[in-house]
XYZ file of C-alpha atoms in Angstrom:
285
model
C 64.013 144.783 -39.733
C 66.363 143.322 -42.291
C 70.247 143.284 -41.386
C 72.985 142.614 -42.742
C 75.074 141.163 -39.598
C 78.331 142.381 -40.899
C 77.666 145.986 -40.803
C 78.656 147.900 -38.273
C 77.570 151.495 -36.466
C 77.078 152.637 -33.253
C 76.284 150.375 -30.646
C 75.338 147.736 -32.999
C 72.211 145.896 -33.531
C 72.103 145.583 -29.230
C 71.720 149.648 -29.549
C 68.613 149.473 -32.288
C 66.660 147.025 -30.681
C 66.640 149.167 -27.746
C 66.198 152.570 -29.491
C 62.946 150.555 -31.594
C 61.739 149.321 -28.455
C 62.349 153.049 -26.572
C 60.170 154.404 -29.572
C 57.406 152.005 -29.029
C 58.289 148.855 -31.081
C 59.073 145.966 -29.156
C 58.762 142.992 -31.219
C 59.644 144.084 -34.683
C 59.969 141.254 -37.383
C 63.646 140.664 -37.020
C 65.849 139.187 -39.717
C 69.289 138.997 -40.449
C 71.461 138.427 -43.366
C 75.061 137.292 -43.633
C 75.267 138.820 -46.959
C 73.627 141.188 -49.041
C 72.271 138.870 -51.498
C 70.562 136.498 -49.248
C 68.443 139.711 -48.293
C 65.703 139.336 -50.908
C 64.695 136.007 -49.993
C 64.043 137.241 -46.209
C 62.215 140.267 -47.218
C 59.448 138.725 -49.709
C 59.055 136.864 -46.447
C 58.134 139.619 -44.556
C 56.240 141.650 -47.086
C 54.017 138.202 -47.083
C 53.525 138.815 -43.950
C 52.310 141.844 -44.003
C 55.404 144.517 -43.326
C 54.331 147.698 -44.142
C 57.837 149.749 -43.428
C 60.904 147.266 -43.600
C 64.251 148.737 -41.796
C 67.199 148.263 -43.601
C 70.492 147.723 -41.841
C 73.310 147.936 -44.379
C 75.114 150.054 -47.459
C 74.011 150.761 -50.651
C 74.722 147.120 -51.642
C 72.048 145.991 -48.956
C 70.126 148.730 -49.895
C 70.162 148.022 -53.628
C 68.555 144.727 -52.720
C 66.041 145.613 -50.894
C 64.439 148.342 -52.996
C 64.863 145.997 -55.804
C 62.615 143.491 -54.111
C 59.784 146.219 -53.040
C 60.005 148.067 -56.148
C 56.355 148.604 -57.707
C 54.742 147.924 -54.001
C 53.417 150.417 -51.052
C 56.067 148.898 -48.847
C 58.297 152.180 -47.273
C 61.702 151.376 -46.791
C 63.422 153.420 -44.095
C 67.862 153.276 -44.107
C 70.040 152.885 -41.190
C 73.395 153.798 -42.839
C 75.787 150.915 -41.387
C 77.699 150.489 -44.590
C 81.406 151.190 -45.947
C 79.297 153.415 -48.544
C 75.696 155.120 -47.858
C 75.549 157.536 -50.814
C 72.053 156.902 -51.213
C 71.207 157.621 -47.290
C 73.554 160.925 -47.567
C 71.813 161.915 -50.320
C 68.523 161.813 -48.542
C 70.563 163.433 -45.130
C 69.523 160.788 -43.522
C 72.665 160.327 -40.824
C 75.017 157.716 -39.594
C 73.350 157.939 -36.115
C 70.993 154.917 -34.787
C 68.141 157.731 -33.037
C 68.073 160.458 -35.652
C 67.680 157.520 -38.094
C 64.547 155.720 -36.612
C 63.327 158.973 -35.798
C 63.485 159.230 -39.425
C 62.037 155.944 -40.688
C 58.570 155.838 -37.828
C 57.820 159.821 -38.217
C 59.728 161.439 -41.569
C 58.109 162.159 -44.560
C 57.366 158.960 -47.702
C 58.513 159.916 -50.858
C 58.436 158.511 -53.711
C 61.495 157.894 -55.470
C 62.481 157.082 -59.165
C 65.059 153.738 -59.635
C 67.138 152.603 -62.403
C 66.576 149.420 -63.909
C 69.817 147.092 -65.802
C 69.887 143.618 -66.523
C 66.636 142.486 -64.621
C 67.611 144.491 -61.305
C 66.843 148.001 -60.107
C 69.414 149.999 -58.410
C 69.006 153.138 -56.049
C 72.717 155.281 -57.137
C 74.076 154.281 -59.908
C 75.421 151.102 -62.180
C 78.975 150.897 -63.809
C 80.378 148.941 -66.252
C 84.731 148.971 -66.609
C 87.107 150.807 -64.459
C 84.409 151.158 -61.417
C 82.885 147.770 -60.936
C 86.799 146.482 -61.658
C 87.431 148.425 -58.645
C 84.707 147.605 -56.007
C 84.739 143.979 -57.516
C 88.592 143.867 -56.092
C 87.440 145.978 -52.952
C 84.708 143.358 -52.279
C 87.507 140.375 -52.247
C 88.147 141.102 -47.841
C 88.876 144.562 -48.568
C 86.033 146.408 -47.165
C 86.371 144.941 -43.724
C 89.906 145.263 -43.109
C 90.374 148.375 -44.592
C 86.739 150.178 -44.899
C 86.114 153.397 -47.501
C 90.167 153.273 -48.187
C 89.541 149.995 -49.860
C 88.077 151.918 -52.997
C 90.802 154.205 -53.357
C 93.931 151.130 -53.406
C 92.029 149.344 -55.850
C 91.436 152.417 -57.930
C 95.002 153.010 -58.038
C 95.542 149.005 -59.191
C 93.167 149.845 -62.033
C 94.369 153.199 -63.296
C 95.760 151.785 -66.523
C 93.026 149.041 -67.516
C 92.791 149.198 -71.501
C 90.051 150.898 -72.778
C 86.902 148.348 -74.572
C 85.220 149.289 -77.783
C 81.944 150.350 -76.455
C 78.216 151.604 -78.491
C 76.128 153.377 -76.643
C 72.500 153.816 -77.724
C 70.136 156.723 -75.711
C 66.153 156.706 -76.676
C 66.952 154.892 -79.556
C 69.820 156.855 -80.488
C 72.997 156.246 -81.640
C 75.131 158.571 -78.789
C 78.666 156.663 -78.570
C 80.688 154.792 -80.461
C 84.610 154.190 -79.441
C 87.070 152.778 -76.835
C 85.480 153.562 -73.320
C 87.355 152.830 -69.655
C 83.729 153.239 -68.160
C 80.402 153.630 -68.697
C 78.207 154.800 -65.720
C 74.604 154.980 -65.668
C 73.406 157.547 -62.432
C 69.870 157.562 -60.736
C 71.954 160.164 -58.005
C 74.573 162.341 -58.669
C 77.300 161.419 -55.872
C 80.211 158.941 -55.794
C 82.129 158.056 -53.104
C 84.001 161.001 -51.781
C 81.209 162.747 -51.983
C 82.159 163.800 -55.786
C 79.617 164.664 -57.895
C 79.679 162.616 -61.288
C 76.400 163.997 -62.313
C 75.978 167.035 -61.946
C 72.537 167.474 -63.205
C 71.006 163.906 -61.760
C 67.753 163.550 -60.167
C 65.326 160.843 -59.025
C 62.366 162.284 -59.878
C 62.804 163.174 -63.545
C 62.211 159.446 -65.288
C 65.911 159.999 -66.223
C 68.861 158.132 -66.049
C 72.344 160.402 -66.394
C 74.598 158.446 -68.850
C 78.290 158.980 -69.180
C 81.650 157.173 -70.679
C 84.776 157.921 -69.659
C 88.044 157.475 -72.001
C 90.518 158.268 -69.886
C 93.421 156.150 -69.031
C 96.369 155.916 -67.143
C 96.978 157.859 -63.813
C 97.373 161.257 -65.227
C 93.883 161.456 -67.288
C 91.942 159.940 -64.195
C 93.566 162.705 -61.901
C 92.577 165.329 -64.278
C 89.334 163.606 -64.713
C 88.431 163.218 -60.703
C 89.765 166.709 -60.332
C 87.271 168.061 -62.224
C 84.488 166.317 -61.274
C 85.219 167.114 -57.406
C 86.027 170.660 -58.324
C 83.917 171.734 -61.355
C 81.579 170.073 -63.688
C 81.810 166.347 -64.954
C 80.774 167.115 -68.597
C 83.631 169.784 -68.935
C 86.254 166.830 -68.633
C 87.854 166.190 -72.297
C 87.869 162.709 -71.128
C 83.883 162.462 -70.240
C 80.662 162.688 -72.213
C 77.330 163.311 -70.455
C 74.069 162.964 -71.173
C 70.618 161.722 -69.691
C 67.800 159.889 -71.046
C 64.830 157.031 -70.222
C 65.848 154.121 -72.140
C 69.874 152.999 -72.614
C 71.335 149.952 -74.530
C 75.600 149.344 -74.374
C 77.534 146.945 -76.461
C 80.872 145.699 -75.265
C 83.430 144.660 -78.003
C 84.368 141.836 -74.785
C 82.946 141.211 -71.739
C 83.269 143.648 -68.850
C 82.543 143.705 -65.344
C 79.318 145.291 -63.989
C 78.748 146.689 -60.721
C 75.094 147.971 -58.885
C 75.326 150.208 -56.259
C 78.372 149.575 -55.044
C 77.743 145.484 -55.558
C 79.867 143.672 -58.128
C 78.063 141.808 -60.942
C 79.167 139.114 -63.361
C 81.012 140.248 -66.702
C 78.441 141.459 -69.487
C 78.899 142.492 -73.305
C 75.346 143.922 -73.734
C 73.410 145.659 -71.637
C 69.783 147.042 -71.372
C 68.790 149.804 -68.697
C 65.670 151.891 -67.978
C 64.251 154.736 -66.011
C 61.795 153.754 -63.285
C 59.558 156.716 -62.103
C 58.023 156.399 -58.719
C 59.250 152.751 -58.029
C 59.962 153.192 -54.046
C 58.892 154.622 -51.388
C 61.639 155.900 -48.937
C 61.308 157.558 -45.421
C 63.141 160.971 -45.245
C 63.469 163.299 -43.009
């Protein structure tokens, strides 16, 4: 069991030890984290000694760092969904609900699931470089715990009218874009947070990574922008180009923020990313 201690759901951590010792597991290898980064660290720990199926307590930040740290093994990782964003766990349907999700993680079914890979570190959703990582770096400054999910949408609004960066993107060796970008977004999933689907077409089991910029700036092109992505498809936004492939190289005219699954990175002007096939194994229902 790795936790991060700051999460929240339920009955707490009080409620899973007893629902893991109800379904037969009374002394699990317990560990928890103050913070999502000190996660790794604790897990090799118990993957040396000799966890086969590792609970994860957490978002998709805590997430991200766990399947990072597994990726390439047999180990199964199995979500409890205690984070201010679980797109990852949704997408499975794996609930916010303590019983339905051990159920889920002793009996459901392993799959094996496709990651991304940028800058050294593999990522479950989805990496972002510009106006999203801006805005969860700002929502990760005390803003998640005071304010939860509505966090995401003040800072959006604080970042609305960030100036675009001169931005190359290269897909399978490919020239693909070339001009003044507010984002870039690289997707292993489809969903954002609202539930909005930014790739409409995403899926972790093709070896494919969904790649798209956005250009638009300024409050009325991201409404029009967010509208249709919630309402129709992404890559029918004037503002938005789409496309997938395996391998994905961006240059930055400055350095901009990055941002994995929902975890804010340090500033970058070049980038590398990759499709993973078959890197994790997940329980699902």
């Amino acid at each position: 069991m790795i936790a991060h201690a700051g999460k929240t759901l339920g009955g707490g951590l009080d409620e899973l030890r007893r629902v893991l010792a109800r379904a037969g597991v009374e002394r699990p290898d317990w560990r928890e984290v103050p913070k999502s980064r000190k996660a790794p660290k604790q897990l090799r720990k118990a993957v040396e000694a000799g966890a086969e199926l590792v609970f994860v307590w957490g978002g998709d930040g805590m997430v991200q760092r766990c399947v990072d740290t597994v990726a390439g093994s047999d180990v199964t990782i199995a979500i409890i969904p205690a984070g201010t964003a679980n797109l990852f766990a949704s997408s499975l349907d794996i609930p916010q609900d303590i019983v339905e999700a051990v159920r889920i993680g002793l009996e459901g079914t392993r799959r094996r699931f496709d990651l991304g890979k940028v800058a050294g570190e593999h990522f479950a959703v989805m990496a972002g470089v510009g106006f999203d990582a801006a805005m969860i770096d700002d929502a990760d400054k005390g803003m998640k715990s005071r304010a939860g999910k509505l966090a995401y949408f003040g800072t959006a609004v604080r970042h609305v009218g960030d100036d675009p960066v001169k931005a190359t993107v290269t897909v399978d060796g490919q020239e693909w874009f070339s001009g003044p970008a507010t984002c870039v977004l690289l997707g292993n999933i489809g969903t954002i947070a609202g539930g909005i689907e930014a790739f409409d077409d995403a899926s972790p089991f093709d070896g494919r990574l969904e790649v798209g910029v956005s250009t638009a700036k300024g409050a009325l092109q991201w409404a029009r922008t967010l509208g249709r992505m919630a309402f129709g498809r992404t890559d029918t936004s004037p503002f938005v180009k789409v496309t997938s492939g395996r391998k994905v190289r961006v240059r930055f005219a400055e350095p901009v923020l990055l941002e994995l699954d929902g975890g804010a990175r340090k500033p970058v002007r070049k980038l590398k990313a990759k499709a993973v096939r078959s890197a994790v194994t997940v329980a699902v229902p």
